[in-house]
Amino acid sequence: MSKKNEKKMDAKKLAKELLIPRSSGFSQVSEKELEKANEFCESYKTFLDHSKTEREAVKTAVALAEKEGFVAFDASKKYKAGDKVYYNNRGKALILAVIGKNGCKNGVRIAAAHIDSPRLDLKPHPLYEQNELAMFKSHYYGGIKKYQWTALPLSMHGFLVKKDGSTVEISVGEEPGDPQFCVTDLLPHLASEQMQKTLAKAIEGENLNILVGSRPLDSDEGDNLVKLNVMRLLNEKYGITEEDFVSADIEFVPAFKATDVGFDRSMIGAYGHDDRVCAYPAVMAALAVEAPEATCLAVLADREEVGSDGNTGLNSEFMRYFIADLAQMEGMEPRHVLSLSKCFSADVNAAFDPTYASAYESTNSCYLNGGVCVTKYTGARGKSGTSEASAEFMGEVRALLEKNDVLWQTGELGKVDGGGGGTIAKYVANMNVDVVDLGVPVLSMHAPFEIVSKTDVYMAYRAFFTFFDAKD
């Protein structure tokens, strides 16, 4: 063999030893693991279909947890290693906890995801009639491209409290035979002026009106008979009046079900991957861990899409109070427990999309099928509005994932100065907790129909389980 060929062989060897592998994740995962990923994602799709709002996600997660022996948390009790408890915060946020052998002595391990997603909320006085069509006025929630929400089949999900204190749950548009709803759009033949506008202005937020009826009440007198007929139907089915909308949380979301995408069925398309694609693996990891050394928490928070403010968001104190209760049960100071704790901010990142390659910096993007994405920082404009994981914690996470054969990658949220965003990581970091973002890459994030890889979803579960099951 010539010296020239020896140098070539050395280069290949060095590249293997020193460089990050750029091959597809499929080449690094066994066929057995891929089968497990497919099986895991079947139950994930079911979870998505039953969890289109934060309230529904909490309800579904509690049912799963109770089936595995979790009981409601009681701050007046003392718990022992292996006990499983949950704290339901107002039906819109949830903490699942598995008490560890060492309890809180060396801190707790947290996987914190959010379960709210962009959507259309109803205004307090939503129902009106115009030109013999009945409409609901909406106020969009979270960061959306408004044009994506027109001419789209929508379902209605809600929780309503009447004056007498009784409650009503509403779900219309999900079951076979249910009616569905939509925001109308202007036909191309009449849209020359609309089509001259920017995408941000083509559909105004105040025009995201939801079509809900067109048949008038069968009466010879009276005004707004279409509106009245819609209200009559709602009253007959749910016993509500127009005033009851004032004390209601009613959301309109895409009506379609989660489905496989691609001839190879390697992907899942659905509404609400951001961030239920991390919430579900975190829940399942908490259900699967049996005897952790440190107490483990799977936290499902609300309000992330609008800044995490409010008493069910992680910019409130509900998680800190829960950890304080655990600490005090063991005779420890809550601040000492928090200072020793570690957290995966379980949130998604933007997968590289070759159709829109100019929005990304390819060497620092995450990719579909590349495994779970570890994001050192998010933010925008010089890393503002974010925490940043330390080199020490990044090193610890790398070692943990590598040791347990969890397929992982890193990624930024697009180009520098190209935009940006935030997660709940900074609110956890403000409690003096070591935290890093770790989640699933998503295509078409915040669209009504988002795409994820089945392999990446399963690797998120493996990452959270490995984190919970790790040695102190």
XYZ file of C-alpha atoms in Angstrom:
472
model
C 0.000 0.000 0.000
C 1.422 3.435 -0.929
C 2.082 6.169 1.635
C -0.561 8.226 -0.162
C -3.205 5.568 0.543
C -2.047 5.267 4.160
C -2.746 8.970 4.640
C -6.237 8.534 3.204
C -6.959 5.721 5.652
C -5.648 7.851 8.529
C -7.952 10.687 7.510
C -10.984 8.413 7.612
C -9.975 7.104 11.010
C -9.399 10.577 12.380
C -12.712 11.789 11.003
C -14.485 8.949 12.800
C -12.709 9.747 16.047
C -12.853 13.545 15.941
C -15.803 14.742 13.871
C -19.539 14.678 14.468
C -21.172 11.961 12.326
C -23.413 13.468 9.638
C -25.160 10.273 8.596
C -28.908 9.769 8.909
C -30.234 8.806 12.295
C -31.628 5.637 10.739
C -28.107 4.330 10.243
C -27.477 4.718 13.983
C -30.654 3.054 15.255
C -31.381 -0.673 15.226
C -34.406 -2.177 13.531
C -35.652 -3.221 16.971
C -35.531 0.387 18.190
C -37.394 1.551 15.100
C -40.131 -0.979 15.824
C -40.366 0.336 19.391
C -40.594 3.881 18.025
C -43.478 2.930 15.735
C -45.332 1.253 18.606
C -44.739 4.187 20.963
C -46.048 6.635 18.392
C -49.334 4.790 17.944
C -50.208 5.589 21.555
C -48.863 9.117 21.076
C -51.276 9.693 18.187
C -54.139 8.541 20.411
C -52.986 10.963 23.107
C -52.968 13.815 20.589
C -56.467 13.067 19.376
C -57.774 13.180 22.956
C -55.731 16.221 24.025
C -56.437 19.110 21.677
C -56.569 21.633 24.528
C -54.553 22.028 27.710
C -57.546 20.915 29.804
C -57.959 17.774 27.736
C -54.219 17.042 27.951
C -54.341 17.249 31.746
C -57.437 15.061 31.899
C -55.878 12.448 29.615
C -52.552 12.469 31.470
C -54.257 12.102 34.867
C -56.210 9.101 33.580
C -52.983 7.488 32.334
C -51.254 8.226 35.654
C -54.065 6.898 37.844
C -54.041 3.680 35.849
C -50.370 3.304 36.860
C -51.023 3.928 40.557
C -50.559 7.691 40.860
C -52.738 9.387 43.500
C -53.576 13.029 44.169
C -50.872 14.811 46.153
C -51.626 15.648 49.795
C -49.239 18.184 51.335
C -50.151 16.988 54.855
C -48.815 13.470 54.190
C -45.311 12.074 54.121
C -44.260 9.973 51.162
C -41.714 7.193 50.823
C -39.490 6.066 47.983
C -41.487 4.724 45.056
C -44.686 6.602 45.887
C -46.375 8.164 42.868
C -48.405 11.365 43.184
C -49.848 14.074 40.960
C -50.796 17.690 41.473
C -53.549 19.021 39.199
C -53.315 22.812 39.003
C -56.771 24.168 38.103
C -57.299 21.543 35.430
C -54.819 23.294 33.101
C -51.391 22.284 34.420
C -50.097 19.101 36.006
C -47.150 17.691 37.950
C -46.478 13.952 38.121
C -43.946 12.998 40.791
C -42.198 9.734 41.614
C -40.512 9.877 45.014
C -36.865 8.824 44.821
C -34.762 6.687 47.160
C -32.836 9.806 48.149
C -35.897 12.016 48.011
C -34.918 15.663 47.541
C -31.540 15.371 49.280
C -29.571 15.924 46.090
C -32.237 17.958 44.301
C -35.050 16.774 42.039
C -35.044 15.924 38.337
C -37.564 17.836 36.239
C -38.845 17.376 32.695
C -41.057 20.405 32.047
C -43.159 20.649 28.881
C -46.104 22.833 27.911
C -49.498 21.628 26.740
C -51.004 24.794 25.240
C -50.826 25.327 21.480
C -51.723 28.167 19.071
C -55.462 28.314 18.410
C -58.550 30.512 18.118
C -60.213 31.442 21.419
C -63.737 32.839 21.631
C -64.291 36.387 22.831
C -66.559 36.871 25.902
C -69.432 38.006 23.625
C -68.743 35.875 20.546
C -72.045 35.174 18.811
C -73.417 37.585 16.223
C -75.440 37.563 13.005
C -74.643 39.441 9.823
C -76.420 39.101 6.491
C -78.205 36.009 7.766
C -75.029 34.165 8.703
C -74.200 33.350 12.350
C -70.568 33.850 13.364
C -68.346 33.567 16.417
C -65.829 36.350 17.100
C -62.422 34.937 17.997
C -59.165 36.190 19.473
C -56.174 34.189 18.286
C -53.877 32.689 20.935
C -50.134 32.391 20.440
C -47.961 32.990 17.407
C -49.848 32.040 14.261
C -49.772 32.840 10.567
C -53.355 34.024 10.347
C -53.828 33.030 6.708
C -53.241 29.374 7.651
C -56.443 29.377 9.715
C -58.869 30.192 6.896
C -60.848 27.554 4.952
C -59.771 24.948 7.497
C -62.117 22.480 9.237
C -62.308 23.389 12.921
C -63.687 21.702 16.010
C -64.999 23.408 19.150
C -63.642 22.460 22.580
C -64.695 24.189 25.751
C -65.235 24.335 29.465
C -68.016 26.588 30.692
C -69.182 27.607 34.179
C -72.806 28.668 34.561
C -74.150 31.195 37.076
C -75.223 28.452 39.467
C -71.662 27.094 39.551
C -72.360 24.004 37.474
C -69.913 23.217 34.696
C -70.319 22.118 31.096
C -67.752 20.452 28.841
C -68.172 21.007 25.121
C -66.626 19.068 22.245
C -68.091 19.366 18.757
C -66.445 18.364 15.500
C -64.281 15.412 16.508
C -66.699 12.488 16.282
C -68.070 10.984 13.040
C -71.273 12.787 12.136
C -70.418 15.922 14.133
C -70.720 19.293 12.400
C -67.514 21.247 11.918
C -66.754 24.942 11.492
C -64.413 27.251 9.579
C -63.106 30.748 8.982
C -64.030 31.722 5.419
C -61.619 33.190 2.854
C -62.023 35.353 -0.215
C -62.113 33.657 -3.612
C -59.137 34.411 -5.926
C -61.451 36.048 -8.486
C -62.227 38.862 -6.014
C -58.961 38.900 -4.069
C -56.711 41.069 -6.233
C -56.479 43.728 -3.509
C -56.021 41.157 -0.733
C -53.242 39.426 -2.649
C -51.267 42.658 -2.892
C -50.923 42.729 0.895
C -48.161 41.115 2.918
C -48.881 37.743 4.480
C -49.126 39.420 7.884
C -51.855 41.790 6.667
C -53.777 39.670 4.154
C -55.946 38.257 6.949
C -56.631 40.635 9.842
C -56.999 39.196 13.329
C -60.402 40.813 13.719
C -61.577 38.927 10.621
C -60.915 35.462 12.005
C -64.650 34.982 12.401
C -65.921 31.412 12.656
C -68.948 30.391 10.599
C -71.416 28.517 12.828
C -74.861 28.689 11.193
C -77.119 29.937 8.390
C -80.631 28.633 9.107
C -83.056 31.018 10.850
C -85.399 30.064 13.647
C -88.772 29.063 12.221
C -90.646 32.186 13.291
C -92.652 34.916 11.575
C -91.289 37.679 13.783
C -88.130 38.743 15.577
C -84.603 39.809 14.642
C -81.322 37.854 14.362
C -83.197 34.606 13.837
C -80.096 32.726 12.637
C -78.196 33.713 15.782
C -81.226 32.814 17.882
C -81.484 29.409 16.235
C -77.806 28.660 16.965
C -78.332 29.695 20.591
C -81.447 27.519 20.783
C -79.479 24.487 19.603
C -76.703 25.154 22.140
C -79.274 25.580 24.889
C -81.007 22.319 23.993
C -77.739 20.364 24.005
C -75.825 22.060 26.843
C -78.407 24.094 28.789
C -76.486 27.333 28.277
C -77.453 30.908 27.442
C -75.514 33.619 25.612
C -74.368 35.156 28.891
C -72.623 31.904 29.853
C -69.936 32.567 27.242
C -68.547 35.208 29.620
C -67.392 32.478 32.021
C -66.065 30.000 29.484
C -62.764 28.760 28.062
C -63.728 27.845 24.504
C -61.149 27.059 21.836
C -61.400 26.265 18.132
C -58.700 23.940 16.839
C -58.107 21.936 13.625
C -60.611 19.100 13.408
C -58.402 16.499 11.750
C -56.794 13.534 13.529
C -53.116 12.723 13.924
C -51.950 10.694 10.937
C -48.896 8.999 9.464
C -47.075 11.029 6.817
C -45.021 9.694 3.914
C -45.127 6.461 1.927
C -42.768 4.996 4.543
C -44.982 6.175 7.445
C -41.869 7.546 9.155
C -43.498 10.813 10.237
C -46.609 12.033 12.060
C -48.690 14.997 10.961
C -50.993 16.584 13.528
C -52.155 19.706 15.290
C -50.388 20.478 18.578
C -47.026 18.702 18.314
C -45.657 21.915 19.847
C -45.405 20.947 22.629
C -47.435 17.830 23.303
C -44.775 15.887 21.397
C -42.539 16.498 24.420
C -45.302 16.390 27.044
C -46.364 12.848 26.180
C -42.845 11.314 26.310
C -42.246 13.114 29.636
C -45.475 11.678 31.065
C -44.663 8.181 29.815
C -41.146 8.397 31.277
C -42.619 9.322 34.678
C -45.031 6.402 34.419
C -42.234 3.993 33.487
C -39.590 4.904 36.083
C -39.867 2.610 39.100
C -37.231 3.295 41.740
C -35.314 6.455 40.858
C -32.586 7.700 43.138
C -33.756 11.327 42.991
C -37.410 12.381 43.075
C -38.585 12.896 39.477
C -41.131 15.416 38.213
C -42.902 15.521 34.854
C -44.407 19.012 34.638
C -47.065 19.968 32.093
C -47.523 23.739 32.035
C -50.007 26.060 30.389
C -49.571 29.529 28.818
C -46.109 29.049 27.270
C -47.262 30.243 23.869
C -48.165 33.635 25.362
C -45.214 34.102 27.730
C -45.920 31.579 30.520
C -47.709 34.219 32.613
C -50.732 33.336 34.739
C -51.172 30.901 37.613
C -50.975 27.827 35.365
C -47.844 28.995 33.514
C -44.280 28.357 34.622
C -43.659 32.045 35.210
C -45.834 31.517 38.296
C -44.929 29.749 41.529
C -46.910 26.520 41.240
C -43.941 24.249 40.526
C -41.759 25.976 43.103
C -44.485 25.609 45.738
C -44.840 21.903 44.939
C -41.083 21.348 45.309
C -41.180 23.363 48.535
C -43.812 20.990 49.928
C -41.661 17.984 49.016
C -38.593 19.588 50.580
C -40.321 20.502 53.810
C -41.682 16.965 54.181
C -38.052 15.845 54.312
C -36.930 18.654 56.624
C -35.034 20.502 53.908
C -35.008 24.129 52.809
C -36.751 24.505 49.437
C -34.050 26.844 48.134
C -31.384 24.238 48.824
C -33.369 21.588 46.931
C -33.879 23.899 43.967
C -30.197 24.818 43.857
C -29.282 21.145 43.525
C -32.011 20.319 40.983
C -31.690 19.655 37.261
C -34.221 20.219 34.514
C -34.889 19.345 30.909
C -36.992 22.141 29.455
C -38.907 19.753 27.245
C -39.672 21.885 24.218
C -39.412 21.534 20.455
C -36.986 23.109 18.012
C -37.347 24.006 14.336
C -36.206 21.158 12.098
C -34.204 22.169 9.036
C -36.533 22.547 6.071
C -34.754 22.394 2.677
C -37.630 24.274 1.035
C -36.835 27.278 3.228
C -33.114 26.668 3.677
C -32.249 30.377 3.727
C -33.952 30.760 7.134
C -31.523 28.324 8.758
C -27.796 28.009 9.392
C -27.331 24.424 8.299
C -24.367 23.448 10.479
C -26.219 24.528 13.621
C -29.701 23.247 12.811
C -31.457 20.100 13.958
C -32.833 17.619 11.452
C -35.766 15.223 11.241
C -34.648 11.702 12.209
C -31.507 13.044 13.879
C -32.782 12.263 17.354
C -33.777 14.464 20.241
C -32.441 18.032 19.970
C -30.441 19.605 22.805
C -30.639 23.399 22.539
C -28.059 25.265 24.612
C -29.917 28.582 24.270
C -32.845 30.078 22.390
C -33.727 33.780 22.424
C -33.198 36.425 19.766
C -31.112 39.504 19.023
C -27.939 38.534 20.831
C -29.447 35.711 22.920
C -31.914 38.017 24.671
C -34.910 36.560 26.447
C -33.296 33.207 27.223
C -31.224 31.301 29.719
C -28.161 29.451 28.500
C -27.099 26.040 29.742
C -23.627 25.943 31.262
C -20.765 23.999 29.716
C -20.795 21.772 32.796
C -24.468 20.838 32.424
C -24.144 20.392 28.650
C -21.239 18.021 29.288
C -23.292 16.064 31.810
C -26.227 15.766 29.395
C -23.987 14.685 26.505
C -22.420 11.961 28.626
C -25.805 10.745 29.875
C -27.306 10.451 26.389
C -24.216 8.843 24.880
C -23.882 6.316 27.698
C -27.476 5.197 27.203
C -27.427 5.121 23.367
C -30.005 7.893 23.015
C -29.830 9.407 19.523
C -29.334 13.156 19.952
C -28.252 16.289 18.128
C -27.971 20.013 18.774
C -29.618 22.929 17.033
C -30.322 26.638 17.124
C -33.668 28.241 16.338
C -32.810 29.540 12.863
C -30.250 32.082 11.751
C -28.802 34.761 14.002
C -31.005 37.875 13.598
C -33.463 35.750 11.636
C -36.059 35.627 14.377
C -35.945 33.516 17.487
C -38.144 32.472 20.353
C -38.198 31.350 23.943
C -39.175 28.438 26.169
C -39.875 27.898 29.856
C -36.149 27.300 30.491
C -35.471 30.835 31.720
C -38.216 30.661 34.348
C -36.791 27.428 35.744
C -33.260 28.827 35.596
C -34.445 31.817 37.641
C -35.042 29.348 40.501
C -31.294 28.541 40.431
C -31.879 25.213 38.700
C -29.538 23.787 36.043
C -31.649 23.642 32.881
C -31.278 22.949 29.177
C -33.843 22.721 26.377
C -34.283 19.211 25.034
C -37.048 18.209 22.660
C -38.245 17.024 19.276
C -37.464 18.733 15.918
C -40.637 19.941 14.164
C -41.391 20.929 10.568
C -44.060 23.620 9.972
C -44.011 24.598 13.646
C -47.083 26.600 14.774
C -48.984 25.654 11.632
C -52.314 23.862 12.055
C -50.594 20.710 10.732
C -47.080 20.096 12.090
C -44.683 17.254 11.206
C -42.391 15.194 13.446
C -40.338 12.019 13.045
C -41.427 8.891 14.892
C -37.794 8.114 15.681
C -37.289 11.525 17.293
C -40.459 11.186 19.398
C -39.264 7.864 20.778
C -35.790 9.245 21.452
C -37.392 12.037 23.487
C -39.045 9.387 25.649
C -35.729 7.544 26.013
C -33.964 10.781 26.955
C -36.491 11.658 29.658
C -36.547 8.131 31.069
C -32.742 8.008 31.142
C -32.681 11.393 32.899
C -35.197 10.257 35.529
C -33.467 6.902 36.044
C -29.935 8.302 36.335
C -27.766 8.023 39.412
C -27.619 11.022 41.738
